[in-house]
Structures are given as structure tokens and as C-alpha cells.
Amino acid sequence: MKKITLFIALAVISFTSVSCDRFLDIQPEGKVIPVTVEDYRKVLTSAYSKYPTHKSLTAFRTDEVYLNENLTEFNVYRELAMWKDSNYDSGTAEYPWVNFYMTAFYLNQIINEGSKTMGNSPEKQQILAEAYALRAYLYFDMVNLYGKHFNSATAASDRGVPINLETDLEEVLKPSSVQEVYNQVHADVKKAEELMVQEQQVSGVNYRFSKVAIKAFQARIALYQGDWDAARTYSDQALAIKSTLSNLNTANVAPNHYTSVESIMALDNPADMNVQNLGIISPELISKYDNTSDKRFVMYFEKKNNLYKLIKGGSTNFRVSFRTAELYFIKSEALLKLNRLDEAKETLLTVLKNRYTANGYTSVQSQVNAMNAADFTNYIMDERFREFALEGHRWFDLRRTSQKKIVHTISGKEYILQQNDPRYTIEYPMSAKKNNPNL
């Protein structure tokens, strides 16, 4: 990768602190040479704070929303909704690249230098564990954004993303394969697991990794790789630590709120202000809900001028990376793939009992119990569509399953993403390719 100006010297890092009352409300504290655990905690907070909001941009590629063309910001995002990943207008928002490697720089500094200078303590272990975990999460997100979905038969030759484990900003990097990136992800997760001290993070600092967050992350990795035994195992291990579900018949906050009883880790902001302002909920998504018995409907959306808008997003309160409901969904899908249909149904119904009215659940339970494996496979995906609407899952679920045909109408013209379209893999940003000829 060609040198990136990060406004950081190799020997001197500018780090920041986090306010107690607001997630990642960053205030600069000047530049010092980090040495102590206190220093490196601030460096790590900077890494967390710079983590990209790329999942909000993928929403515009999906069947979840269409764009409000009456807003001035429409021109910034319209080409994303056209799946135009090359030769786009200079004013079009780019999927993040530099911010990923900026974050990696901080993490590499902690892992490579902090491991030498911090005194031995549980705090040191925790900081290093989080740094390894966040670096794994970073490359997992990048390879799923810019690489093909994992296929064990082709992963060794499929192009992934460049891996940088050093603090040398001058190094010109070449893309690693999808398999190599996943290997690095697994290696970093293993180190994080060995070092992790904190079982769970308390609300307010639950943007940080913990033991249960690592288990949830491992379950998602296994899901994406189609390793069904591992997906079930890691889901169970995470649920052994935290299994609470929010009963939407009585809950006051959405399950993706950072204070929700379901929150495991709340770093990502997948439904930011851009999605909130520009995104109009698609008729296809709205049609998936029973708006009388499904309690998610009124908690997720509101109707304005005959259009539905998202209300479980638009602020930093709705940060979500992992929550308990996802673990039940992963476990259910894994059990289904392992030909344990009855257990798969039972697992998913545990969530749905907390999502529907009493009468609605009775009806859903009856429907689910009558399904064969093929019907239940489709039903799980429909429920994921409903449950995790605008939480950053949909694009990646489409990539790993049907890669369905999607049609967007923009300024009166139809744009089509065909089934199994090559554009289900996003191209490297033009600015990244311009800066690095190896891309």
C-alpha cells in the first residue's frame, strides 16, 4: 500500500480519551510516546473510534431501502444504489479503505510495541486481547466487503485484501487470498482468546471486545465459512455466558440499542444518519412483517407521508456489532444444516416468542412446526431479514446465500443487480487503486 498520511509519526501516536456519558465522544489529548497500560488503552480507544461505518453504506446495495431523491445528499449515495463500483462520480461516497488501515496501524502499534513496553498485568492482557480481536474483526469485515464470499474450493485463489501487520506505512502491499485473510483472522482470534480477561463489558464501554464477544464473533466466522459444527459450538459457548433476549411485548428500547439486554458488543453504527435520512424502507421489507402481531414492526419503523422510515437507527445509541438474538439464529441455521430440524426450530422459536404477541406466537409456532427442511430454510432467512433489518447483516446474508436479483429504480430508471452478479463483490475504491498499482 502506498504511503498513507495518517498524521501520525511512527514513534509518536496521537491518542484520545472517551467520555463517560456518550459512546466514542472523542476529545484529542495531544501527542505522547505510549508506554504504560493507560497510554495504550487510549491508543486502543482511538482504534475503536476510527472503526469505519461501512455497513451503513452496504444498506444502499440491498433490498432493505430505496433512496429519498428529494434530499441534497441523494447525489452522494445514488451511485452506491446503482452498484456502480468503478468510474463513479468524484462526489460519490466511497467504501472505506484508508480508515481500515488507519485502525490497523493503531492495533499493530499496540500488538508490536505495547507488548514490549507495558508492564505485565491483567490490564496489559486485556488491552492486547482486544487489539488482536479488533484486528481480526477488521480483516474479517474487509475480506467480506472486498473479497468473494468464502468458498473452501476457491478461497486459496480468490482475491482478498492486503494484510498489514506492521507499522511501516511505506510498505507497498499486495492483496492476499481470501484463505490467507481468514487464516490471519483465526490466528488473531486465537491470540485474543488466550489473553482475554473480561468476560463481558458493561454498558457504556461495551464497544470493546470481551470473552462473550469473541465467542459471538467466532460463531459468525463459522457461519460465513459454512463450518456448521463450529457455528453451533461457538453459539452455545457464547449463550452459556449471555443468553438474555429482549421481550418486545414489554421492552422500552429496540434490541439493537447499546443498552438493550441483548447487547454483547456495540461498536458498529450500521444505520447511521445517512441511512436514517435517505433510506425509505422498501415495500419488500415492509411486506415481510405481520404488522399486527409482530412487535418488531412498530419498534423498527414509523409511517410518514405514506412512507416508512427507520426509527431503530440514526444515532450512536443504536450501535450494534453482536447481540444475543444473532447467536440463536446462527445456532438454528447450523442445526438445520446438521439435519437436526426439530432442534433448529426450537432454537429459533425461543427468539420468536419474544417478538410476537401471545396469539401471534401461537400461530407462528404452529406454522414453524409444520415446516419441512426446505421451507424452514427459507423461513430462517425471512426471519433474519425481519429481525436484523438495517443492522448491517443483509448484504452479507445475500452474498452467502441466494445472491438474488435486486432492482432499484433511481430517477425513473431501473438498475439491476442480477442473480450471482459479480458486483456482489465490491471493487476496491478508485482512490485506493490510484494510490497502489498493486491493487
PDB file of N, CA, C and O in Angstrom, residues 21 34-35 45 72 82 104 132 135 137 168 181 184 195 203-205 243 261-262 264-265 286 298 342 350 354-355 423:
ATOM      1  N   ASP A  21     -20.203   9.525  29.274  1.00  0.00           N
ATOM      2  CA  ASP A  21     -21.639   9.558  29.083  1.00  0.00           C
ATOM      3  C   ASP A  21     -22.073   9.396  27.634  1.00  0.00           C
ATOM      4  O   ASP A  21     -23.250   9.412  27.331  1.00  0.00           O
ATOM      5  N   PRO A  34       3.476   6.349  23.716  1.00  0.00           N
ATOM      6  CA  PRO A  34       2.773   5.441  24.627  1.00  0.00           C
ATOM      7  C   PRO A  34       3.722   4.414  25.227  1.00  0.00           C
ATOM      8  O   PRO A  34       4.551   3.839  24.525  1.00  0.00           O
ATOM      9  N   VAL A  35       3.580   4.196  26.525  1.00  0.00           N
ATOM     10  CA  VAL A  35       4.419   3.239  27.244  1.00  0.00           C
ATOM     11  C   VAL A  35       3.581   2.383  28.179  1.00  0.00           C
ATOM     12  O   VAL A  35       3.669   1.167  28.178  1.00  0.00           O
ATOM     13  N   THR A  45      -8.533   3.017  22.349  1.00  0.00           N
ATOM     14  CA  THR A  45      -9.778   3.776  22.205  1.00  0.00           C
ATOM     15  C   THR A  45      -9.794   4.518  20.870  1.00  0.00           C
ATOM     16  O   THR A  45     -10.835   4.597  20.198  1.00  0.00           O
ATOM     17  N   THR A  72     -30.662  16.678  -0.740  1.00  0.00           N
ATOM     18  CA  THR A  72     -29.438  17.060  -1.451  1.00  0.00           C
ATOM     19  C   THR A  72     -28.376  15.974  -1.353  1.00  0.00           C
ATOM     20  O   THR A  72     -27.549  15.835  -2.252  1.00  0.00           O
ATOM     21  N   MET A  82     -26.816   2.132  -7.325  1.00  0.00           N
ATOM     22  CA  MET A  82     -26.742   1.623  -8.704  1.00  0.00           C
ATOM     23  C   MET A  82     -25.719   0.497  -8.827  1.00  0.00           C
ATOM     24  O   MET A  82     -25.523  -0.045  -9.916  1.00  0.00           O
ATOM     25  N   ALA A 104      -5.855  -0.349  11.652  1.00  0.00           N
ATOM     26  CA  ALA A 104      -4.874  -1.424  11.755  1.00  0.00           C
ATOM     27  C   ALA A 104      -3.535  -0.904  12.255  1.00  0.00           C
ATOM     28  O   ALA A 104      -2.838  -1.586  13.013  1.00  0.00           O
ATOM     29  N   TYR A 132      -5.886  -7.701  19.358  1.00  0.00           N
ATOM     30  CA  TYR A 132      -5.912  -8.850  18.446  1.00  0.00           C
ATOM     31  C   TYR A 132      -7.327  -9.104  17.924  1.00  0.00           C
ATOM     32  O   TYR A 132      -7.530  -9.374  16.729  1.00  0.00           O
ATOM     33  N   ARG A 135      -8.345  -6.424  15.412  1.00  0.00           N
ATOM     34  CA  ARG A 135      -7.652  -6.603  14.131  1.00  0.00           C
ATOM     35  C   ARG A 135      -8.274  -7.762  13.350  1.00  0.00           C
ATOM     36  O   ARG A 135      -8.446  -7.683  12.123  1.00  0.00           O
ATOM     37  N   TYR A 137     -11.383  -8.718  13.565  1.00  0.00           N
ATOM     38  CA  TYR A 137     -12.684  -8.220  13.126  1.00  0.00           C
ATOM     39  C   TYR A 137     -12.525  -7.321  11.910  1.00  0.00           C
ATOM     40  O   TYR A 137     -13.314  -7.384  10.955  1.00  0.00           O
ATOM     41  N   ASP A 168       4.854  -0.051   9.389  1.00  0.00           N
ATOM     42  CA  ASP A 168       5.583   0.575   8.281  1.00  0.00           C
ATOM     43  C   ASP A 168       4.576   1.084   7.255  1.00  0.00           C
ATOM     44  O   ASP A 168       3.982   0.313   6.498  1.00  0.00           O
ATOM     45  N   VAL A 181      -6.485 -14.384   4.323  1.00  0.00           N
ATOM     46  CA  VAL A 181      -7.097 -13.418   5.239  1.00  0.00           C
ATOM     47  C   VAL A 181      -7.829 -14.156   6.357  1.00  0.00           C
ATOM     48  O   VAL A 181      -7.696 -13.806   7.535  1.00  0.00           O
ATOM     49  N   GLN A 184      -5.428 -15.427   8.882  1.00  0.00           N
ATOM     50  CA  GLN A 184      -4.971 -14.372   9.782  1.00  0.00           C
ATOM     51  C   GLN A 184      -6.042 -14.042  10.811  1.00  0.00           C
ATOM     52  O   GLN A 184      -5.751 -13.823  11.994  1.00  0.00           O
ATOM     53  N   LEU A 195      -5.646 -14.415  25.680  1.00  0.00           N
ATOM     54  CA  LEU A 195      -5.290 -13.287  26.542  1.00  0.00           C
ATOM     55  C   LEU A 195      -6.478 -12.646  27.244  1.00  0.00           C
ATOM     56  O   LEU A 195      -6.298 -11.958  28.250  1.00  0.00           O
ATOM     57  N   SER A 203     -22.348  -1.757  30.084  1.00  0.00           N
ATOM     58  CA  SER A 203     -22.947  -0.765  29.200  1.00  0.00           C
ATOM     59  C   SER A 203     -22.203   0.559  29.321  1.00  0.00           C
ATOM     60  O   SER A 203     -21.909   1.027  30.425  1.00  0.00           O
ATOM     61  N   GLY A 204     -21.889   1.153  28.175  1.00  0.00           N
ATOM     62  CA  GLY A 204     -21.115   2.389  28.140  1.00  0.00           C
ATOM     63  C   GLY A 204     -19.722   2.166  27.609  1.00  0.00           C
ATOM     64  O   GLY A 204     -19.172   3.029  26.940  1.00  0.00           O
ATOM     65  N   VAL A 205     -19.149   0.982  27.899  1.00  0.00           N
ATOM     66  CA  VAL A 205     -17.865   0.613  27.292  1.00  0.00           C
ATOM     67  C   VAL A 205     -18.021  -0.713  26.541  1.00  0.00           C
ATOM     68  O   VAL A 205     -17.034  -1.391  26.258  1.00  0.00           O
ATOM     69  N   SER A 243     -27.381 -15.123  27.448  1.00  0.00           N
ATOM     70  CA  SER A 243     -28.446 -15.666  26.599  1.00  0.00           C
ATOM     71  C   SER A 243     -29.725 -14.836  26.657  1.00  0.00           C
ATOM     72  O   SER A 243     -30.716 -15.193  26.018  1.00  0.00           O
ATOM     73  N   VAL A 261     -30.767  -5.439  26.767  1.00  0.00           N
ATOM     74  CA  VAL A 261     -30.298  -6.630  27.482  1.00  0.00           C
ATOM     75  C   VAL A 261     -29.651  -7.622  26.522  1.00  0.00           C
ATOM     76  O   VAL A 261     -28.955  -8.537  26.956  1.00  0.00           O
ATOM     77  N   GLU A 262     -29.868  -7.441  25.222  1.00  0.00           N
ATOM     78  CA  GLU A 262     -29.269  -8.340  24.232  1.00  0.00           C
ATOM     79  C   GLU A 262     -27.854  -7.929  23.825  1.00  0.00           C
ATOM     80  O   GLU A 262     -27.142  -8.715  23.205  1.00  0.00           O
ATOM     81  N   ILE A 264     -24.181  -7.469  23.228  1.00  0.00           N
ATOM     82  CA  ILE A 264     -22.923  -8.139  23.563  1.00  0.00           C
ATOM     83  C   ILE A 264     -21.750  -7.219  23.252  1.00  0.00           C
ATOM     84  O   ILE A 264     -20.828  -7.067  24.053  1.00  0.00           O
ATOM     85  N   MET A 265     -21.792  -6.596  22.083  1.00  0.00           N
ATOM     86  CA  MET A 265     -20.762  -5.644  21.685  1.00  0.00           C
ATOM     87  C   MET A 265     -21.403  -4.607  20.776  1.00  0.00           C
ATOM     88  O   MET A 265     -22.141  -4.949  19.850  1.00  0.00           O
ATOM     89  N   ILE A 286     -41.180  -4.244   4.169  1.00  0.00           N
ATOM     90  CA  ILE A 286     -42.410  -4.000   4.924  1.00  0.00           C
ATOM     91  C   ILE A 286     -43.370  -5.177   4.788  1.00  0.00           C
ATOM     92  O   ILE A 286     -44.025  -5.600   5.754  1.00  0.00           O
ATOM     93  N   VAL A 298     -43.558  -2.037  14.865  1.00  0.00           N
ATOM     94  CA  VAL A 298     -43.750  -0.681  15.407  1.00  0.00           C
ATOM     95  C   VAL A 298     -42.512  -0.183  16.130  1.00  0.00           C
ATOM     96  O   VAL A 298     -42.341   1.022  16.318  1.00  0.00           O
ATOM     97  N   ASP A 342     -35.751 -30.458  14.242  1.00  0.00           N
ATOM     98  CA  ASP A 342     -36.581 -30.141  15.401  1.00  0.00           C
ATOM     99  C   ASP A 342     -35.849 -29.207  16.369  1.00  0.00           C
ATOM    100  O   ASP A 342     -36.443 -28.263  16.906  1.00  0.00           O
ATOM    101  N   THR A 350     -37.399 -19.838  20.291  1.00  0.00           N
ATOM    102  CA  THR A 350     -37.012 -19.161  21.534  1.00  0.00           C
ATOM    103  C   THR A 350     -36.956 -17.648  21.322  1.00  0.00           C
ATOM    104  O   THR A 350     -37.371 -16.872  22.190  1.00  0.00           O
ATOM    105  N   ASN A 354     -40.348 -13.993  21.885  1.00  0.00           N
ATOM    106  CA  ASN A 354     -40.094 -12.650  22.410  1.00  0.00           C
ATOM    107  C   ASN A 354     -40.323 -11.561  21.375  1.00  0.00           C
ATOM    108  O   ASN A 354     -40.037 -10.385  21.631  1.00  0.00           O
ATOM    109  N   ARG A 355     -40.821 -11.938  20.207  1.00  0.00           N
ATOM    110  CA  ARG A 355     -41.006 -10.979  19.123  1.00  0.00           C
ATOM    111  C   ARG A 355     -42.466 -10.782  18.732  1.00  0.00           C
ATOM    112  O   ARG A 355     -42.812  -9.760  18.167  1.00  0.00           O
ATOM    113  N   ARG A 423     -20.989  -8.100  -9.117  1.00  0.00           N
ATOM    114  CA  ARG A 423     -20.999  -6.937  -8.225  1.00  0.00           C
ATOM    115  C   ARG A 423     -21.457  -7.267  -6.810  1.00  0.00           C
ATOM    116  O   ARG A 423     -21.502  -6.385  -5.956  1.00  0.00           O
TER     117      ARG A 423
END
